[in-house]
Coordinates of C-alpha atoms in Angstrom, one line a residue:
M1 CA -37.8 -24.1 -40.6
D2 CA -37.8 -27.8 -39.4
P3 CA -40.6 -28.1 -36.9
G4 CA -39.1 -31.3 -35.7
A5 CA -35.9 -29.5 -34.7
V6 CA -37.7 -27.6 -31.8
S7 CA -37.0 -28.9 -28.4
P8 CA -40.1 -29.3 -26.2
P9 CA -40.7 -26.1 -24.2
T10 CA -40.9 -28.0 -20.9
A11 CA -37.7 -26.6 -19.5
S12 CA -35.6 -23.5 -19.9
I13 CA -32.1 -22.3 -19.2
S14 CA -30.4 -19.0 -19.2
L15 CA -28.1 -17.9 -22.0
R16 CA -25.4 -17.9 -19.2
Q17 CA -26.0 -21.5 -18.5
L18 CA -26.0 -22.4 -22.1
L19 CA -22.6 -20.9 -22.5
M20 CA -21.4 -22.8 -19.5
A21 CA -22.6 -26.0 -21.2
L22 CA -21.2 -25.4 -24.6
G23 CA -17.8 -24.0 -23.4
D24 CA -15.5 -21.5 -25.1
S25 CA -14.1 -24.3 -27.3
L26 CA -17.3 -24.3 -29.4
V27 CA -18.7 -20.8 -29.3
E28 CA -17.8 -17.2 -28.6
V29 CA -20.2 -14.4 -27.4
Q30 CA -20.2 -11.5 -29.9
A31 CA -23.2 -9.7 -28.7
A32 CA -25.7 -9.9 -25.8
P33 CA -27.9 -6.7 -25.9
A34 CA -30.3 -8.1 -23.3
G35 CA -27.7 -9.7 -21.0
L36 CA -26.8 -13.3 -20.3
D37 CA -29.8 -14.0 -18.2
V38 CA -32.3 -14.2 -21.1
E39 CA -34.3 -17.4 -21.2
I40 CA -33.7 -20.2 -23.7
R41 CA -36.7 -22.6 -24.0
G42 CA -35.8 -24.5 -27.3
V43 CA -33.3 -25.1 -30.0
T44 CA -34.3 -24.9 -33.8
L45 CA -32.2 -25.2 -37.0
L46 CA -32.7 -22.7 -39.7
D47 CA -32.0 -24.0 -43.2
P48 CA -31.0 -21.5 -45.9
V49 CA -33.9 -22.4 -48.1
D50 CA -36.5 -21.8 -45.5
P51 CA -37.9 -18.3 -44.8
P52 CA -36.3 -16.8 -41.7
S53 CA -38.5 -17.2 -38.7
A54 CA -38.3 -18.2 -35.1
H55 CA -40.3 -18.6 -31.9
P56 CA -39.9 -16.6 -28.5
G57 CA -37.0 -17.9 -26.5
E58 CA -35.4 -20.1 -29.1
L59 CA -31.8 -20.7 -29.7
V60 CA -31.6 -20.4 -33.6
L61 CA -28.8 -22.2 -35.4
V62 CA -28.2 -20.6 -38.7
I63 CA -26.8 -23.3 -40.8
G64 CA -25.3 -22.6 -44.3
A65 CA -25.4 -18.7 -44.0
R66 CA -22.0 -17.3 -43.0
G67 CA -21.4 -13.8 -41.9
R68 CA -23.5 -11.1 -43.6
A69 CA -25.6 -13.7 -45.2
A70 CA -27.1 -14.3 -41.7
F71 CA -28.4 -10.8 -41.5
P72 CA -32.0 -11.7 -42.5
A73 CA -32.0 -14.6 -39.9
L74 CA -30.8 -12.2 -37.2
R75 CA -33.5 -9.6 -38.0
A76 CA -36.2 -12.2 -38.0
A77 CA -34.9 -13.6 -34.7
G78 CA -35.2 -10.3 -33.1
R79 CA -38.6 -9.6 -34.6
D80 CA -39.8 -13.1 -33.3
Q81 CA -38.2 -12.6 -29.9
A82 CA -35.8 -15.4 -30.2
A83 CA -33.2 -15.6 -27.3
A84 CA -30.0 -16.1 -29.3
V85 CA -28.6 -16.9 -32.8
V86 CA -25.6 -19.0 -33.7
V87 CA -23.7 -18.4 -36.9
K88 CA -20.3 -19.1 -38.4
L89 CA -18.1 -16.1 -39.5
D90 CA -15.8 -16.2 -42.6
G91 CA -13.2 -14.2 -40.7
P92 CA -12.6 -11.7 -37.8
G93 CA -13.5 -8.7 -40.0
Q94 CA -17.0 -9.8 -40.1
A95 CA -17.5 -9.9 -36.3
A96 CA -18.2 -6.1 -35.9
A97 CA -20.8 -5.8 -38.7
V98 CA -22.7 -9.0 -37.7
S99 CA -22.5 -8.0 -34.0
A100 CA -23.9 -4.6 -34.7
T101 CA -26.8 -6.1 -36.7
A102 CA -27.6 -8.5 -33.8
A103 CA -27.4 -5.6 -31.3
E104 CA -29.8 -3.6 -33.5
A105 CA -32.1 -6.5 -33.7
G106 CA -32.0 -7.0 -29.9
V107 CA -30.9 -10.6 -30.0
A108 CA -27.8 -12.3 -28.7
L109 CA -25.2 -13.5 -31.1
L110 CA -22.8 -16.4 -30.7
S111 CA -20.3 -17.3 -33.3
L112 CA -19.4 -21.0 -33.8
R113 CA -15.7 -21.7 -34.1
S114 CA -14.6 -22.6 -37.6
E115 CA -13.5 -26.1 -36.6
A116 CA -16.5 -26.9 -34.6
R117 CA -19.4 -29.1 -35.8
W118 CA -23.1 -27.9 -35.7
E119 CA -24.0 -31.5 -34.4
Q120 CA -22.0 -30.7 -31.2
V121 CA -23.9 -27.5 -30.5
I122 CA -27.2 -29.2 -31.1
S123 CA -26.4 -32.1 -28.8
L124 CA -25.0 -30.1 -26.0
A125 CA -27.8 -27.4 -26.1
R126 CA -30.6 -30.0 -26.1
A127 CA -28.8 -32.0 -23.2
A128 CA -28.5 -28.9 -21.2
L129 CA -32.3 -28.1 -21.7
D130 CA -33.2 -31.8 -20.9
D131 CA -31.2 -31.5 -17.6
A132 CA -32.9 -28.2 -16.6
P133 CA -33.1 -27.0 -13.8
P134 CA -29.3 -27.6 -13.6
G135 CA -28.0 -29.3 -10.5
H136 CA -25.5 -27.4 -8.3
P137 CA -22.0 -28.4 -8.7
G138 CA -20.1 -30.2 -6.0
E139 CA -18.1 -28.2 -3.5
G140 CA -14.8 -29.8 -4.3
A141 CA -13.7 -27.2 -6.9
E142 CA -14.9 -24.3 -4.7
E143 CA -13.2 -25.6 -1.6
G144 CA -10.0 -26.1 -3.6
D145 CA -10.1 -22.4 -4.6
L146 CA -10.7 -21.3 -1.1
F147 CA -7.9 -23.5 0.4
S148 CA -5.6 -22.0 -2.2
L149 CA -6.8 -18.5 -1.3
A150 CA -6.2 -19.2 2.4
Q151 CA -2.6 -20.4 1.8
T152 CA -1.8 -17.2 -0.3
T153 CA -3.2 -15.0 2.5
A154 CA -1.2 -16.9 5.0
I155 CA 2.0 -16.1 3.0
L156 CA 1.1 -12.4 2.6
T157 CA 0.4 -11.9 6.3
S158 CA 2.9 -14.3 7.8
G159 CA 0.0 -15.7 9.8
I160 CA -2.3 -18.7 10.1
V161 CA -5.5 -18.3 8.1
S162 CA -9.0 -19.7 8.2
I163 CA -12.0 -18.8 6.1
E164 CA -15.6 -19.2 7.6
D165 CA -19.1 -18.7 6.3
A166 CA -21.7 -16.6 7.9
A167 CA -22.6 -19.5 10.4
H168 CA -19.0 -19.8 11.6
R169 CA -18.4 -23.0 9.7
V170 CA -14.8 -23.4 8.5
L171 CA -14.7 -23.6 4.8
A172 CA -10.9 -23.6 4.3
Y173 CA -7.7 -23.0 6.1
S174 CA -4.0 -22.6 5.5
R175 CA -1.4 -25.3 6.1
S176 CA 0.9 -24.9 9.1
T177 CA 4.0 -27.1 9.5
D178 CA 4.5 -26.2 13.2
S179 CA 1.6 -27.3 15.4
D180 CA 2.9 -25.2 18.3
E181 CA 2.0 -22.2 16.4
I182 CA -1.7 -23.0 16.4
D183 CA -3.7 -21.8 19.4
D184 CA -6.6 -23.7 21.0
L185 CA -9.3 -21.7 19.3
R186 CA -7.9 -22.6 15.9
R187 CA -7.3 -26.1 16.7
R188 CA -10.8 -26.7 17.9
S189 CA -12.4 -24.7 15.1
I190 CA -10.6 -26.9 12.5
L191 CA -11.2 -30.2 14.2
G192 CA -14.9 -29.4 14.6
W193 CA -15.2 -27.4 11.4
Q194 CA -16.9 -24.8 13.5
G195 CA -15.8 -22.3 16.1
P196 CA -16.5 -23.5 19.7
E197 CA -19.4 -21.8 21.3
A198 CA -17.6 -20.8 24.5
Y199 CA -15.0 -18.8 22.2
L200 CA -17.8 -17.4 20.0
A201 CA -19.4 -16.0 23.2
K202 CA -16.3 -14.2 24.2
L203 CA -16.0 -12.7 20.6
R204 CA -19.5 -11.5 20.8
E205 CA -18.8 -10.1 24.3
W206 CA -15.9 -8.1 22.9
G207 CA -18.0 -6.7 20.0
V208 CA -16.1 -8.5 17.3
F209 CA -19.0 -10.0 15.5
Q210 CA -20.8 -6.6 15.7
H211 CA -17.9 -4.9 14.1
L212 CA -17.7 -7.5 11.3
H213 CA -21.4 -7.2 10.7
S214 CA -21.3 -3.5 10.2
S215 CA -17.9 -2.7 8.8
D216 CA -15.5 -3.5 6.0
D217 CA -12.5 -2.7 8.1
V218 CA -10.1 -5.1 9.4
I219 CA -10.5 -5.7 13.3
G220 CA -7.6 -6.8 15.7
I221 CA -8.1 -9.1 18.7
D222 CA -5.5 -9.1 21.3
S223 CA -4.0 -12.2 22.7
H224 CA -5.5 -13.8 25.7
P225 CA -3.2 -16.6 27.0
E226 CA -5.6 -17.4 29.8
L227 CA -8.1 -18.5 27.2
G228 CA -5.6 -20.1 24.8
I229 CA -6.1 -17.2 22.3
R230 CA -3.2 -15.6 20.4
R231 CA -3.4 -12.3 18.6
R232 CA -5.8 -12.3 15.6
L233 CA -7.0 -10.1 12.7
A234 CA -10.4 -10.6 11.0
V235 CA -12.3 -9.1 8.2
A236 CA -15.8 -9.6 6.9
I237 CA -16.4 -11.2 3.5
R238 CA -19.2 -9.1 2.0
S239 CA -21.5 -8.8 -1.0
G240 CA -23.1 -5.3 -0.8
D241 CA -24.6 -5.1 2.7
R242 CA -24.7 -8.8 3.2
Q243 CA -22.0 -10.6 5.2
L244 CA -21.1 -13.9 3.6
G245 CA -18.3 -15.0 6.0
T246 CA -15.1 -14.0 7.8
I247 CA -11.4 -14.3 7.2
W248 CA -9.3 -14.8 10.3
V249 CA -5.5 -14.5 10.6
Q250 CA -3.9 -15.9 13.8
E251 CA -0.4 -14.7 14.7
G252 CA 2.0 -17.6 15.0
S253 CA 5.6 -17.7 16.3
T254 CA 6.5 -14.5 14.1
P255 CA 4.7 -11.2 14.1
L256 CA 2.2 -10.5 11.3
S257 CA 3.5 -8.6 8.4
E258 CA 3.2 -4.7 8.2
R259 CA 0.7 -4.9 5.3
S260 CA -1.6 -7.6 6.8
D261 CA -4.5 -5.3 6.9
Q262 CA -4.2 -4.5 3.1
A263 CA -3.8 -8.3 2.3
L264 CA -6.9 -9.2 4.2
L265 CA -9.0 -6.6 2.5
G266 CA -7.9 -8.0 -0.9
A267 CA -8.5 -11.5 0.3
A268 CA -12.0 -10.7 1.5
R269 CA -12.9 -9.3 -2.0
V270 CA -11.4 -12.3 -3.7
A271 CA -13.3 -14.7 -1.3
A272 CA -16.5 -12.9 -2.1
H273 CA -16.4 -14.0 -5.7
H274 CA -16.2 -17.7 -4.4
L275 CA -19.1 -17.4 -2.0
V276 CA -21.6 -14.9 -3.5
R277 CA -22.7 -17.5 -6.1
R278 CA -22.4 -20.5 -3.8
R279 CA -25.8 -21.8 -4.9
R280 CA -25.5 -20.4 -8.5
E281 CA -23.0 -22.7 -10.1
L282 CA -19.9 -21.0 -8.8
S283 CA -17.1 -22.7 -10.8
E284 CA -19.0 -22.6 -14.1
D285 CA -19.8 -18.9 -13.5
L286 CA -16.1 -18.1 -12.8
T287 CA -15.2 -20.1 -15.9
L288 CA -17.5 -18.0 -18.0
T289 CA -16.0 -14.8 -16.5
R290 CA -12.5 -15.9 -17.4
T291 CA -13.7 -16.9 -20.8
L292 CA -15.3 -13.5 -21.5
L293 CA -12.3 -11.7 -19.9
A294 CA -9.8 -13.7 -22.2
G295 CA -12.0 -12.9 -25.1
L296 CA -11.9 -9.2 -24.5
L297 CA -8.2 -9.1 -23.9
E298 CA -7.5 -11.0 -27.1
G299 CA -9.8 -8.8 -29.1
S300 CA -12.0 -11.7 -30.2
T301 CA -15.0 -10.5 -28.1
G302 CA -16.4 -7.0 -27.5
P303 CA -16.7 -5.4 -24.1
Q304 CA -20.5 -5.8 -23.9
P305 CA -20.8 -9.4 -22.8
L306 CA -18.4 -9.0 -19.9
A307 CA -19.9 -5.6 -18.9
T308 CA -23.4 -7.2 -18.9
H309 CA -22.2 -10.2 -17.0
L310 CA -20.5 -8.2 -14.1
G311 CA -22.4 -4.9 -14.4
F312 CA -19.4 -2.8 -15.5
D313 CA -19.7 0.7 -17.0
V314 CA -18.0 0.4 -20.4
T315 CA -17.5 4.2 -20.7
R316 CA -15.2 4.4 -17.7
P317 CA -11.4 4.4 -18.1
A318 CA -9.6 1.0 -18.1
A319 CA -6.1 -0.4 -18.1
V320 CA -4.3 -3.7 -18.2
L321 CA -1.3 -4.7 -16.1
G322 CA 0.9 -7.6 -17.3
F323 CA 3.1 -9.9 -15.2
S324 CA 5.7 -12.5 -16.2
Y325 CA 8.5 -14.4 -14.6
G326 CA 9.7 -15.9 -17.9
T327 CA 10.9 -19.4 -18.6
S328 CA 14.6 -18.5 -18.0
E329 CA 14.1 -17.3 -14.5
A330 CA 14.5 -19.7 -11.5
V331 CA 11.5 -20.3 -9.4
T332 CA 12.9 -20.5 -5.9
A333 CA 9.8 -21.3 -4.0
P334 CA 9.7 -25.2 -3.9
E335 CA 5.8 -25.4 -3.9
L336 CA 5.3 -22.5 -6.2
T337 CA 2.3 -22.9 -8.6
H338 CA 0.6 -20.8 -11.1
T339 CA -2.4 -20.7 -8.8
E340 CA -0.4 -19.3 -5.9
V341 CA 1.1 -16.5 -8.1
T342 CA -2.4 -15.6 -9.5
N343 CA -3.8 -15.6 -6.0
L344 CA -1.1 -13.4 -4.8
V345 CA -1.8 -10.9 -7.7
S346 CA -5.6 -11.2 -7.2
V347 CA -5.4 -10.4 -3.4
H348 CA -3.0 -7.4 -3.8
I349 CA -5.0 -5.9 -6.7
A350 CA -8.3 -6.5 -5.1
A351 CA -7.2 -4.5 -2.1
R352 CA -6.6 -1.4 -4.5
H353 CA -9.4 -1.9 -7.0
R354 CA -12.6 -3.7 -6.2
S355 CA -13.5 -4.4 -9.8
A356 CA -10.1 -5.8 -10.9
L357 CA -10.2 -9.1 -12.8
V358 CA -7.2 -11.4 -13.1
T359 CA -6.6 -14.1 -15.6
Q360 CA -3.7 -16.2 -16.7
V361 CA -2.5 -16.7 -20.4
D362 CA 0.6 -18.8 -20.1
P363 CA 3.1 -17.8 -19.2
R364 CA 1.7 -14.3 -18.4
I365 CA -0.7 -13.0 -15.8
Y366 CA -3.1 -10.1 -16.8
V367 CA -5.0 -7.7 -14.5
L368 CA -7.9 -5.9 -16.2
L369 CA -8.7 -2.8 -14.3
P370 CA -12.2 -1.6 -15.4
Q371 CA -14.2 1.4 -14.1
L372 CA -11.1 3.3 -13.0
P373 CA -11.6 6.9 -11.6
R374 CA -11.0 9.4 -14.4
S375 CA -8.5 11.1 -12.2
I376 CA -6.2 8.1 -12.0
D377 CA -2.7 8.2 -13.6
T378 CA 0.1 5.9 -14.7
D379 CA 2.1 6.6 -11.7
T380 CA -0.6 5.2 -9.4
L381 CA -0.9 2.1 -11.6
R382 CA 2.8 1.7 -11.6
G383 CA 2.8 1.8 -7.8
W384 CA 0.1 -1.0 -7.7
A385 CA 2.2 -3.1 -10.0
Q386 CA 5.4 -2.5 -7.9
E387 CA 3.6 -3.6 -4.7
I388 CA 2.7 -6.9 -6.4
T389 CA 6.3 -7.6 -7.7
E390 CA 7.8 -6.7 -4.2
A391 CA 5.2 -9.0 -2.6
A392 CA 6.2 -11.8 -5.1
H393 CA 9.8 -11.4 -4.3
R394 CA 9.3 -11.1 -0.6
H395 CA 6.8 -13.9 -0.1
L396 CA 7.5 -16.3 -2.9
G397 CA 11.1 -15.7 -3.8
L398 CA 9.9 -14.9 -7.3
P399 CA 11.5 -12.3 -9.7
L400 CA 8.2 -11.1 -11.1
R401 CA 8.2 -8.5 -13.9
G402 CA 5.4 -6.0 -14.3
S403 CA 4.2 -3.8 -17.1
V404 CA 1.6 -1.1 -17.1
G405 CA -0.5 -0.8 -20.2
C406 CA -1.8 2.5 -21.4
L407 CA -4.9 4.0 -19.8
V408 CA -7.7 3.8 -22.2
P409 CA -11.1 5.7 -22.3
G410 CA -13.3 2.6 -22.1
L411 CA -13.5 -1.1 -21.8
G412 CA -13.9 -1.5 -25.5
T413 CA -10.3 -0.3 -26.0
A414 CA -8.8 -2.6 -23.3
P415 CA -7.1 -4.8 -26.0
E416 CA -4.9 -1.8 -26.8
S417 CA -3.7 -1.6 -23.2
R418 CA -3.0 -5.4 -23.1
R419 CA -1.0 -5.1 -26.3
E420 CA 1.1 -2.3 -24.8
A421 CA 1.6 -4.3 -21.6
D422 CA 2.9 -7.2 -23.8
R423 CA 5.2 -4.9 -25.8
I424 CA 6.7 -3.6 -22.6
L425 CA 7.3 -7.2 -21.1
D426 CA 8.8 -8.4 -24.4
A427 CA 11.4 -5.5 -24.3
M428 CA 12.1 -6.0 -20.7
V429 CA 13.2 -9.6 -21.4
S430 CA 15.1 -8.9 -24.7
A431 CA 16.8 -5.8 -23.5
G432 CA 17.6 -7.0 -20.0
V433 CA 15.8 -4.1 -18.3
S434 CA 16.7 -4.1 -14.6
A435 CA 13.5 -2.4 -13.4
A436 CA 10.9 -4.8 -12.0
V437 CA 8.1 -2.6 -13.3
A438 CA 7.9 -0.4 -16.3
A439 CA 5.4 1.7 -18.4
L440 CA 6.0 2.7 -22.0
P441 CA 7.4 6.2 -21.2
D442 CA 10.0 4.5 -18.9
I443 CA 11.5 2.2 -21.6
Q444 CA 10.1 3.5 -24.9
A445 CA 13.5 3.4 -26.7
E446 CA 14.1 -0.3 -25.5
V447 CA 10.5 -1.2 -26.7
L448 CA 11.0 0.2 -30.2
V449 CA 14.5 -1.2 -30.6
S450 CA 13.2 -4.7 -29.5
E451 CA 10.5 -4.4 -32.2
V452 CA 13.0 -3.4 -34.8
L453 CA 15.2 -6.4 -33.9
T454 CA 12.1 -8.6 -34.2
L455 CA 11.5 -7.3 -37.6
L456 CA 15.1 -7.9 -38.7
S457 CA 14.9 -11.4 -37.2
D458 CA 11.8 -12.2 -39.2
H459 CA 13.0 -10.8 -42.5
A460 CA 16.5 -12.0 -43.5
E461 CA 16.2 -10.1 -46.8
I462 CA 16.6 -6.8 -45.0
R463 CA 19.8 -7.8 -43.3
D464 CA 23.4 -6.9 -44.5
P465 CA 25.0 -10.2 -45.7
R466 CA 28.4 -8.8 -44.8
L467 CA 27.4 -8.8 -41.1
T468 CA 25.7 -12.2 -41.4
A469 CA 29.0 -13.5 -42.8
L470 CA 31.0 -11.9 -39.9
V471 CA 28.9 -13.7 -37.4
A472 CA 29.3 -17.0 -39.3
H473 CA 33.1 -16.5 -39.4
D474 CA 33.2 -16.1 -35.6
S475 CA 31.1 -19.3 -35.3
R476 CA 33.5 -21.3 -37.4
H477 CA 36.7 -20.0 -35.8
Q478 CA 35.5 -19.4 -32.3
G479 CA 36.2 -15.7 -32.8
Q480 CA 35.0 -12.6 -31.1
L481 CA 35.1 -10.1 -34.0
A482 CA 31.3 -9.5 -34.0
E483 CA 31.1 -9.0 -30.3
S484 CA 34.1 -6.7 -30.3
L485 CA 32.7 -4.6 -33.1
L486 CA 29.3 -4.2 -31.3
A487 CA 31.1 -3.2 -28.1
Y488 CA 33.1 -0.6 -30.1
L489 CA 30.0 0.9 -31.7
N490 CA 28.0 0.9 -28.4
S491 CA 30.9 2.9 -26.8
F492 CA 30.8 5.5 -29.6
G493 CA 34.2 4.5 -30.9
D494 CA 35.8 4.8 -27.5
V495 CA 38.4 2.1 -27.8
R496 CA 39.5 2.1 -24.1
A497 CA 36.0 2.0 -22.8
A498 CA 35.0 -0.9 -25.1
A499 CA 38.2 -2.8 -24.3
A500 CA 37.6 -2.4 -20.6
Q501 CA 34.0 -3.8 -21.1
L502 CA 35.5 -6.7 -23.0
H503 CA 38.4 -7.3 -20.6
V504 CA 41.1 -7.0 -23.4
H505 CA 43.9 -4.7 -24.2
P506 CA 43.0 -1.7 -26.3
N507 CA 45.5 -2.7 -29.0
T508 CA 43.7 -6.1 -29.1
L509 CA 40.5 -4.4 -29.7
R510 CA 42.0 -2.2 -32.5
Y511 CA 43.2 -5.3 -34.3
R512 CA 39.8 -6.9 -34.0
I513 CA 38.1 -3.8 -35.5
R514 CA 40.5 -3.7 -38.5
R515 CA 40.2 -7.3 -39.0
A516 CA 36.3 -7.0 -39.0
E517 CA 36.5 -4.2 -41.5
E518 CA 38.8 -6.3 -43.8
L519 CA 36.6 -9.4 -43.8
T520 CA 33.4 -7.5 -44.4
G521 CA 34.3 -4.5 -46.3
L522 CA 32.4 -2.3 -44.0
D523 CA 33.3 1.4 -43.8
L524 CA 32.8 2.4 -40.2
S525 CA 33.1 6.1 -41.1
R526 CA 29.7 6.0 -42.6
P527 CA 26.9 6.6 -40.1
D528 CA 24.4 4.4 -41.9
Q529 CA 26.7 1.3 -41.9
R530 CA 27.4 2.0 -38.1
L531 CA 23.7 2.1 -37.3
L532 CA 22.9 -1.0 -39.3
A533 CA 25.7 -2.9 -37.6
M534 CA 24.6 -1.9 -34.2
L535 CA 21.2 -3.3 -34.9
Q536 CA 22.0 -6.4 -36.7
L537 CA 24.8 -7.4 -34.4
R538 CA 22.3 -7.4 -31.4
L539 CA 20.3 -10.2 -33.0
P540 CA 20.5 -13.4 -31.2
P541 CA 22.7 -16.1 -32.9
A542 CA 20.9 -18.4 -35.2
T543 CA 20.2 -21.8 -33.9

């Protein structure tokens, strides 16, 4: 142990704050048996030649001992009440064993990425300690998120939205291109960034604030032309029993949408994530949540760090929904951004499941549904995904595809559900599935055929060279023999049906089939040759 490597114990930060400082480009959380709020009071380097030891609250950097070789250091860190240990792993196969040892020792385990340098960790960790207590971030990032949420809510409700804090200060509002739609209350609230007292008094008189203080339900306020107030909906933004603020939706020149109440409930739950940690490093905390979520879905991080961070029960059922609009689909909304799509998904799913988490891994959006009721079924999840795709089409003009991953027994097997959601989306694109939403039982054949075609595409040695030559012949001579043969096989040898599909005379198709057989030597009377031809001719042309 190098005594000079220990940072002075004059300041401390939580493991959560350290992870925010280091970032997911340097380390990954493998285990956090005591949670992410354990206190770190110093940084120390452990050299392989030194006997393993630590001091309480230290972050121990185990240099030169990879994977299982770090077991003694982990056990010593637990014995000496260190806060966390950082090691390098030789490969993903070691993560489970090393994490189990850390959990048994009761110490947090971080793995340093293979390309990262120890000097970076030392520098950033010590800088974070030197800066403790950490300053609060500026409100620019938070406000940006809230303005985006306000705009998304306006799209979903067909109304004009503002978000206020508990003191009736306007935090964000949606854009409106028509100033005539905005009533006097909204105009004066935005210009003053606070609701005018005369109007606030009326809302108190009508019992609006009392309702918002005591209920999660959406409340409606009728129009009052004599006061310059149009019809409104409002919902409280809550964290437990505490009201953090309010979302208001004013009706403009068109009526509010039928599902405005549901959209507002979802928006209030999403807004709570932005406000609940207003004084606890909001943007960094959300970044940590997204990092832990991405690590779980990718299978690189276990469920325990995310569950500890958000208080989830890892033994409850879970599932993953996937959404994609693909690179080949036209995006018709002129100002459409990934953020708007993600917000739309977040608002809709939060209205259905309070614990839902949404993240984007380009070009797809994933919804993790933890802590599901044990009675839930795939049909219910399919319905939730269907609502989202319909809302995307209706409000954003976006042909969103959705997939329903399998229900899994606990949070630890969520990566299995994510993989199934991906398999379904892959097949929906490659097979041209017309349905907007699918679960595996809906398109199991298409999924399996798609994966067989991927196998054929990746392994030229298991293709029939005669069929490869036929495709090449068509390419050289601008022919249609391969296309005609595939249509013939897909029609079970029904010449008239295949000819109608190709818009040619049946005799023309018969000639093409004979010509294909002559060129290749295929015997279409043999089932195995027909089967292989049906598969291989579905491969996309080589580029």
